[in-house]
Tab-separated table of C-alpha atoms in Angstrom:
chain	number	residue	atom	x	y	z
J	1	MET	CA	25.925	8.694	-12.523
J	2	LYS	CA	28.321	7.690	-9.784
J	3	LYS	CA	31.951	6.716	-10.302
J	4	THR	CA	31.663	7.291	-14.016
J	5	SER	CA	33.509	4.912	-16.307
J	6	ILE	CA	34.453	5.425	-19.958
J	7	VAL	CA	34.431	2.571	-22.493
J	8	MET	CA	37.791	3.005	-24.199
J	9	GLU	CA	36.679	1.617	-27.569
J	10	CYS	CA	33.790	4.071	-28.153
J	11	LEU	CA	34.180	6.668	-25.355
J	12	HIS	CA	30.641	6.292	-24.024
J	13	ARG	CA	30.207	7.108	-20.296
J	14	PHE	CA	28.254	4.999	-17.854
J	15	CYS	CA	27.808	4.624	-14.060
J	16	GLY	CA	30.723	2.450	-12.941
J	17	GLU	CA	28.582	-0.139	-11.075
J	18	CYS	CA	25.970	-0.278	-13.868
J	19	ILE	CA	28.412	-0.935	-16.733
J	20	GLN	CA	30.296	-3.567	-14.741
J	21	LYS	CA	27.024	-5.316	-13.887
J	22	CYS	CA	26.006	-5.105	-17.574
J	23	LEU	CA	29.295	-6.742	-18.650
J	24	ARG	CA	29.089	-9.390	-15.969
J	25	LEU	CA	25.456	-10.453	-16.618
J	26	GLY	CA	24.851	-9.571	-20.297
J	27	LYS	CA	26.807	-9.599	-23.471
J	28	LYS	CA	30.195	-8.004	-23.439
J	29	GLU	CA	29.202	-4.971	-25.475
J	30	CYS	CA	28.559	-1.231	-25.041
J	31	PRO	CA	24.896	-0.691	-24.177
J	32	SER	CA	24.769	2.406	-26.416
J	33	CYS	CA	26.493	1.376	-29.635
J	34	ARG	CA	26.876	-2.410	-29.167
J	35	ILE	CA	30.615	-2.389	-29.859
J	36	HIS	CA	32.453	-5.377	-28.383
J	37	ILE	CA	34.141	-4.762	-24.998
J	38	PRO	CA	36.729	-7.482	-24.392
J	39	SER	CA	36.869	-7.152	-20.580
J	40	ARG	CA	36.466	-4.802	-17.629
J	41	ARG	CA	39.995	-3.674	-18.284
J	42	SER	CA	38.653	-1.712	-21.256
J	43	LEU	CA	36.811	0.570	-18.822
J	44	ARG	CA	38.572	3.676	-17.408
J	45	PRO	CA	37.409	5.799	-14.497
J	46	ASP	CA	36.504	9.423	-15.483
J	47	PRO	CA	37.091	11.623	-12.411
J	48	ASN	CA	36.797	14.821	-14.497
J	49	PHE	CA	33.209	13.995	-15.391
J	50	ASP	CA	32.510	13.155	-11.753
J	51	ASP	CA	33.848	16.564	-10.677
J	52	LEU	CA	31.727	18.279	-13.343
J	53	ILE	CA	28.538	16.534	-12.117
J	54	ASN	CA	29.448	17.328	-8.516
J	55	ASN	CA	29.916	21.022	-9.363
J	56	ILE	CA	26.540	21.151	-11.151
J	57	TYR	CA	24.365	19.169	-8.749
J	58	GLY	CA	26.319	19.182	-5.467
J	59	ASP	CA	25.908	16.139	-3.263
J	60	ILE	CA	24.358	13.472	-5.477
J	61	ASP	CA	23.196	11.242	-2.593
J	62	ALA	CA	21.326	14.076	-0.976
J	63	LEU	CA	19.764	15.006	-4.342
J	64	GLU	CA	18.590	11.393	-4.844
J	65	ASP	CA	17.130	11.228	-1.328
J	66	TYR	CA	15.292	14.492	-1.953
J	67	GLU	CA	13.905	13.277	-5.313
J	68	GLU	CA	12.739	9.983	-3.728
J	69	LYS	CA	10.896	11.874	-0.995
J	70	GLU	CA	9.264	14.130	-3.565
J	71	ILE	CA	8.141	11.201	-5.620
J	72	GLU	CA	6.789	9.477	-2.532
J	73	ASN	CA	4.844	12.607	-1.511
J	74	LEU	CA	3.400	12.980	-5.005
J	75	ASN	CA	2.310	9.344	-5.010
J	76	LYS	CA	0.662	9.755	-1.622
J	77	ALA	CA	-1.075	12.984	-2.756
J	78	LYS	CA	-2.317	11.616	-6.124
J	79	ASN	CA	-2.863	7.942	-5.314
J	80	MET	CA	-6.069	7.394	-3.357
J	81	ASN	CA	-5.533	3.620	-3.332
J	82	ASN	CA	-2.984	4.072	-0.537
J	83	ALA	CA	-5.805	4.654	1.930
J	84	TYR	CA	-7.617	1.594	0.615
J	85	ALA	CA	-4.494	-0.490	0.886
J	86	GLU	CA	-3.832	0.634	4.459
J	87	SER	CA	-7.450	-0.064	5.420
J	88	ARG	CA	-7.323	-3.445	3.785
J	89	LYS	CA	-4.067	-4.345	5.695
J	90	ARG	CA	-5.670	-3.308	9.001
J	91	GLY	CA	-8.775	-5.406	8.247
J	92	ILE	CA	-6.707	-8.451	7.398
J	93	MET	CA	-4.678	-8.051	10.620
J	94	GLN	CA	-7.851	-7.721	12.665
J	95	GLN	CA	-9.293	-10.835	11.047
J	96	ALA	CA	-6.126	-12.775	11.836
J	97	ILE	CA	-6.190	-11.613	15.438
J	98	HIS	CA	-9.863	-12.527	15.732
J	99	ARG	CA	-9.231	-15.958	14.126
J	100	LYS	CA	-6.376	-16.591	16.515
J	101	LYS	CA	-8.483	-15.670	19.597
J	102	LYS	CA	-11.330	-17.858	18.365
J	103	THR	CA	-9.132	-20.900	17.819
J	104	GLN	CA	-7.234	-20.505	21.097
J	105	GLY	CA	-10.185	-19.663	23.363
J	106	GLY	CA	-13.152	-21.454	21.754
J	107	LYS	CA	-11.882	-24.972	20.984
J	108	GLU	CA	-15.271	-25.578	19.345
J	109	LYS	CA	-15.371	-27.936	16.449
J	110	ALA	CA	-16.640	-26.548	13.166
J	111	ALA	CA	-19.955	-27.915	11.934
J	112	PRO	CA	-19.571	-30.168	8.920
J	113	THR	CA	-20.537	-28.537	5.638
J	114	SER	CA	-20.530	-31.571	3.395
J	115	GLY	CA	-24.099	-31.137	2.204
J	116	VAL	CA	-25.626	-32.350	5.482
J	117	LYS	CA	-29.206	-31.112	5.980
J	118	ARG	CA	-30.193	-29.850	9.409
J	119	LYS	CA	-33.620	-29.758	10.872
J	120	SER	CA	-35.156	-26.335	11.323
J	121	PRO	CA	-37.272	-25.504	14.443
J	122	GLY	CA	-40.450	-26.432	12.550
J	123	GLY	CA	-39.205	-29.957	11.925
J	124	ALA	CA	-38.477	-29.590	8.218
J	125	THR	CA	-35.007	-29.944	6.801
J	126	ALA	CA	-33.526	-26.770	5.357
J	127	SER	CA	-30.428	-25.901	3.491
J	128	GLY	CA	-29.607	-22.353	2.408
J	129	PRO	CA	-28.018	-21.150	-0.833
J	130	SER	CA	-24.536	-21.382	0.684
J	131	GLY	CA	-25.001	-24.811	2.219
J	132	PRO	CA	-26.802	-26.239	5.214
J	133	THR	CA	-28.398	-23.990	7.819
J	134	ILE	CA	-27.834	-24.415	11.508
J	135	VAL	CA	-30.742	-24.796	13.912
J	136	GLY	CA	-31.353	-21.688	16.019
J	137	LEU	CA	-29.059	-19.439	13.974
J	138	GLU	CA	-30.721	-16.157	12.967
J	139	GLU	CA	-29.430	-13.501	10.695
J	140	SER	CA	-28.329	-10.551	12.709
J	141	THR	CA	-30.220	-7.287	12.395
J	142	LEU	CA	-27.070	-5.323	13.396
J	143	ILE	CA	-24.240	-4.081	11.284
J	144	GLU	CA	-20.826	-3.176	12.604
J	145	TYR	CA	-18.855	-0.332	11.041
J	146	VAL	CA	-15.229	0.656	11.435
J	147	VAL	CA	-15.127	4.362	10.776
J	148	ARG	CA	-11.721	5.874	10.137
J	149	ARG	CA	-10.696	9.238	8.847
J	150	HIS	CA	-9.006	9.263	5.445
J	151	PRO	CA	-5.187	9.733	5.940
J	152	GLN	CA	-5.215	12.943	3.874
J	153	GLU	CA	-8.238	14.438	5.603
J	154	THR	CA	-7.373	17.491	7.704
J	155	LEU	CA	-10.722	19.101	8.423
J	156	VAL	CA	-12.203	16.284	10.475
J	157	ASP	CA	-10.928	14.934	13.787
J	158	ARG	CA	-10.543	11.244	14.510
J	159	LEU	CA	-13.338	9.510	16.345
J	160	ASP	CA	-12.486	8.353	19.900
J	161	ARG	CA	-14.289	5.088	19.149
J	162	GLU	CA	-13.898	3.909	15.570
J	163	TYR	CA	-16.398	1.027	15.900
J	164	LEU	CA	-20.106	1.632	15.471
J	165	ARG	CA	-22.909	-0.913	15.662
J	166	THR	CA	-26.282	-0.003	14.234
J	167	SER	CA	-29.379	-1.499	12.711
J	168	ARG	CA	-29.092	-2.705	9.140
J	169	ASP	CA	-32.205	-0.678	8.342
J	170	LEU	CA	-30.555	2.627	9.210
J	171	PRO	CA	-30.479	4.984	6.161
J	172	MET	CA	-27.075	6.247	5.128
J	173	HIS	CA	-28.099	9.947	5.474
J	174	ILE	CA	-28.945	9.350	9.146
J	175	LEU	CA	-25.520	7.739	9.714
J	176	LYS	CA	-23.897	10.781	8.013
J	177	LYS	CA	-25.923	13.142	10.205
J	178	PHE	CA	-24.813	11.205	13.350
J	179	LEU	CA	-21.197	11.426	12.288
J	180	GLY	CA	-21.566	15.143	11.509
J	181	GLN	CA	-22.907	15.786	15.044
J	182	LYS	CA	-20.314	13.550	16.658
J	183	LEU	CA	-17.423	15.270	14.863
J	184	SER	CA	-18.939	18.819	14.850
J	185	TYR	CA	-18.688	18.978	11.037
J	186	GLN	CA	-21.148	20.679	8.792
J	187	PRO	CA	-22.499	20.032	6.201
J	188	TYR	CA	-22.727	16.379	7.023
J	189	SER	CA	-23.765	15.503	3.440
J	190	HIS	CA	-20.083	15.877	2.429
J	191	PHE	CA	-19.196	12.699	4.327
J	192	GLN	CA	-18.248	9.801	2.018
J	193	VAL	CA	-19.544	6.619	3.604
């Protein structure tokens, strides 16, 4: 509690800013016992209680900052979704940059996707499950990976190049073995890919 105030009708103590906000926005009553408080004039500062809190805890602002940092560290240590959220943000940013480059440099018009059927190289019309197919467009046999170390990982170094391109037929254990050799980390089976 900072700048403690006492409600004169019931002698309950509250943080000065909190009780004034409560009276201004809510009903004019004590939050603890619901007794009517006519106005802010019914509140009195309590410097003796402030001194008591100061003697027990010391600098309250420093204590609150310390507690906030501790809570933040605990959340980072226990919440694995932070790494996912950071990765997702980076991916979205990279997509936006790629989209921007594509629209600025390419100036190609998008192919219409309103159910138009295109002719395949054999002469027959074809439309895929997600709409029409484009002549000459083949499915790529390559997969691109962005490999980043987990923010809390300390045993493995970062890769110099985070982008890998490989065949889509590559088994995962081979990729793990490659990363283990690249990062000098054994056993490579501990990698989570």
